[in-house]
């Protein structure tokens, strides 16, 4: 009985290992492409993106300007342009910030609407050839999520805003 159990476990182990190796071979690691701040990136949908400005707000500034209790916020001002012949819709929810050494985070919806008052939702509609600018606020909300001693430590690493992850991970450096 013990031998049968051992054989079944061994077969399952080999099968799982084989499947893991096959998946890793079939789907290789994503290529990291870093776009410098101020440079344009045009995606497959023919939308051009450019990081115009980056602004960090500390705990006191956030509380004073927006009345929210957050550790640190990075506001990325991004220019988007529809270079196609068709009307396009993009959403802020597709973007997140990621540090080279730290976990990433998504858009703060409360701050997004406070900074982009002209928008009724998190989508941006672009006519052909139209160019718009929007602010994408990324929050670093608490020490549970990040092991930083204070908000100044958050800014010491390099970050990028990311929309595409596979097969190429596109970093728009900030």
XYZ file of C-alpha atoms in Angstrom:
174
model
C 0.000 0.000 0.000
C 2.817 2.390 0.872
C 4.545 1.616 -2.412
C 1.408 2.466 -4.416
C 1.031 5.722 -2.539
C 4.689 6.592 -3.190
C 4.357 5.734 -6.911
C 1.216 7.887 -7.285
C 2.889 10.833 -5.518
C 6.021 10.436 -7.658
C 3.979 10.346 -10.885
C 2.023 13.451 -9.843
C 5.257 15.234 -8.924
C 6.823 14.438 -12.304
C 3.646 15.490 -14.160
C 3.411 18.827 -12.315
C 7.126 19.505 -12.810
C 6.841 18.724 -16.523
C 3.841 21.054 -16.867
C 5.640 23.900 -15.070
C 8.672 23.524 -17.324
C 6.447 23.430 -20.422
C 4.584 26.617 -19.422
C 7.848 28.449 -18.686
C 9.212 27.384 -22.057
C 6.006 28.278 -23.948
C 5.580 31.679 -22.270
C 8.981 33.253 -21.608
C 9.532 36.086 -19.159
C 8.345 39.501 -20.343
C 10.885 41.878 -21.844
C 11.295 45.044 -19.770
C 11.179 48.179 -21.926
C 11.875 51.464 -20.137
C 10.724 54.735 -21.693
C 12.479 57.808 -20.304
C 10.454 60.605 -18.764
C 9.392 63.064 -21.465
C 9.663 60.513 -24.292
C 6.585 59.261 -26.162
C 5.405 55.689 -26.334
C 2.795 54.621 -28.897
C 0.911 51.433 -28.024
C -0.744 48.871 -30.323
C -3.978 50.871 -30.286
C -2.123 53.871 -31.761
C -2.366 55.973 -28.627
C 0.685 58.028 -27.716
C 1.609 58.432 -24.028
C 4.112 60.826 -22.502
C 4.905 61.499 -18.829
C 4.983 65.299 -18.596
C 5.514 65.854 -14.882
C 5.795 64.015 -11.590
C 4.891 65.498 -8.229
C 5.185 63.869 -4.810
C 2.915 64.913 -1.966
C 3.745 64.052 1.628
C 1.338 63.280 4.455
C 0.816 66.930 5.448
C 0.266 68.171 1.879
C -2.275 65.428 1.194
C -4.213 66.215 4.362
C -4.152 69.970 3.643
C -5.139 69.762 -0.044
C -7.475 66.744 -0.054
C -8.291 65.922 3.580
C -7.092 62.317 3.254
C -4.842 60.263 5.529
C -2.194 58.795 3.225
C 1.535 58.261 3.669
C 2.609 59.548 0.275
C 1.132 60.201 -3.166
C 2.844 60.381 -6.535
C 0.932 62.424 -9.111
C 1.918 61.637 -12.680
C 0.775 64.169 -15.266
C 0.458 62.302 -18.540
C -0.262 63.511 -22.042
C -2.248 61.123 -24.225
C -2.869 61.510 -27.938
C -4.974 59.460 -30.322
C -2.800 58.962 -33.411
C -5.291 56.637 -35.110
C -8.177 57.369 -37.483
C -10.749 56.084 -34.995
C -12.306 57.257 -31.748
C -10.546 55.609 -28.774
C -11.389 55.091 -25.113
C -8.733 54.507 -22.465
C -9.172 53.983 -18.755
C -7.091 55.108 -15.813
C -7.678 51.742 -14.137
C -5.234 50.119 -16.580
C -2.313 52.065 -15.100
C -0.346 51.290 -11.984
C 2.924 52.441 -10.492
C 5.678 49.986 -9.778
C 9.069 50.439 -8.185
C 12.053 48.472 -9.347
C 12.455 47.084 -5.837
C 8.981 47.505 -4.398
C 5.410 46.383 -4.879
C 3.277 48.512 -7.178
C -0.035 50.193 -6.602
C -2.975 51.357 -8.674
C -4.826 54.627 -9.088
C -6.465 56.292 -6.103
C -9.991 56.852 -7.417
C -10.858 59.530 -4.826
C -7.788 61.578 -5.699
C -8.263 60.924 -9.413
C -11.689 62.586 -9.445
C -10.495 65.432 -7.205
C -7.685 66.201 -9.678
C -9.597 65.527 -12.901
C -12.861 67.325 -12.144
C -13.751 67.559 -15.845
C -14.114 63.755 -16.071
C -17.289 61.930 -15.047
C -15.635 58.496 -14.961
C -12.145 57.013 -15.156
C -12.293 56.740 -18.935
C -10.847 59.232 -21.364
C -12.438 59.419 -24.827
C -10.175 60.670 -27.611
C -11.254 61.660 -31.093
C -8.773 61.010 -33.948
C -5.793 63.355 -33.536
C -7.029 64.643 -30.163
C -4.546 65.256 -27.345
C -5.434 65.511 -23.645
C -3.604 65.714 -20.345
C -4.712 63.948 -17.184
C -3.349 63.456 -13.679
C -2.858 59.927 -12.402
C -2.507 59.848 -8.582
C -0.840 56.753 -7.154
C -1.017 56.325 -3.408
C 1.418 54.765 -1.015
C -1.091 54.455 1.763
C 0.385 52.858 4.834
C 3.360 51.144 6.400
C 1.548 47.796 6.247
C 1.806 47.912 2.463
C 5.301 49.411 2.361
C 8.095 48.947 4.866
C 9.282 52.555 4.674
C 10.120 54.445 7.874
C 8.721 57.718 6.496
C 7.370 59.239 3.310
C 10.814 60.479 2.184
C 11.993 56.887 1.828
C 9.208 56.184 -0.669
C 10.742 58.606 -3.160
C 14.277 57.180 -3.026
C 13.657 54.312 -5.433
C 12.964 54.706 -9.144
C 9.410 54.130 -10.338
C 7.597 53.672 -13.584
C 3.952 53.747 -14.561
C 2.990 50.529 -16.297
C 0.051 49.647 -18.526
C 1.262 46.693 -20.586
C 2.743 43.680 -18.830
C 3.084 40.937 -21.423
C 4.741 40.067 -23.785
C 6.615 43.316 -23.139
C 6.443 45.193 -19.870
C 6.441 48.886 -20.772
C 7.730 51.167 -18.003
C 7.107 54.900 -18.452
C 9.785 56.113 -16.029
C 8.844 58.984 -13.745
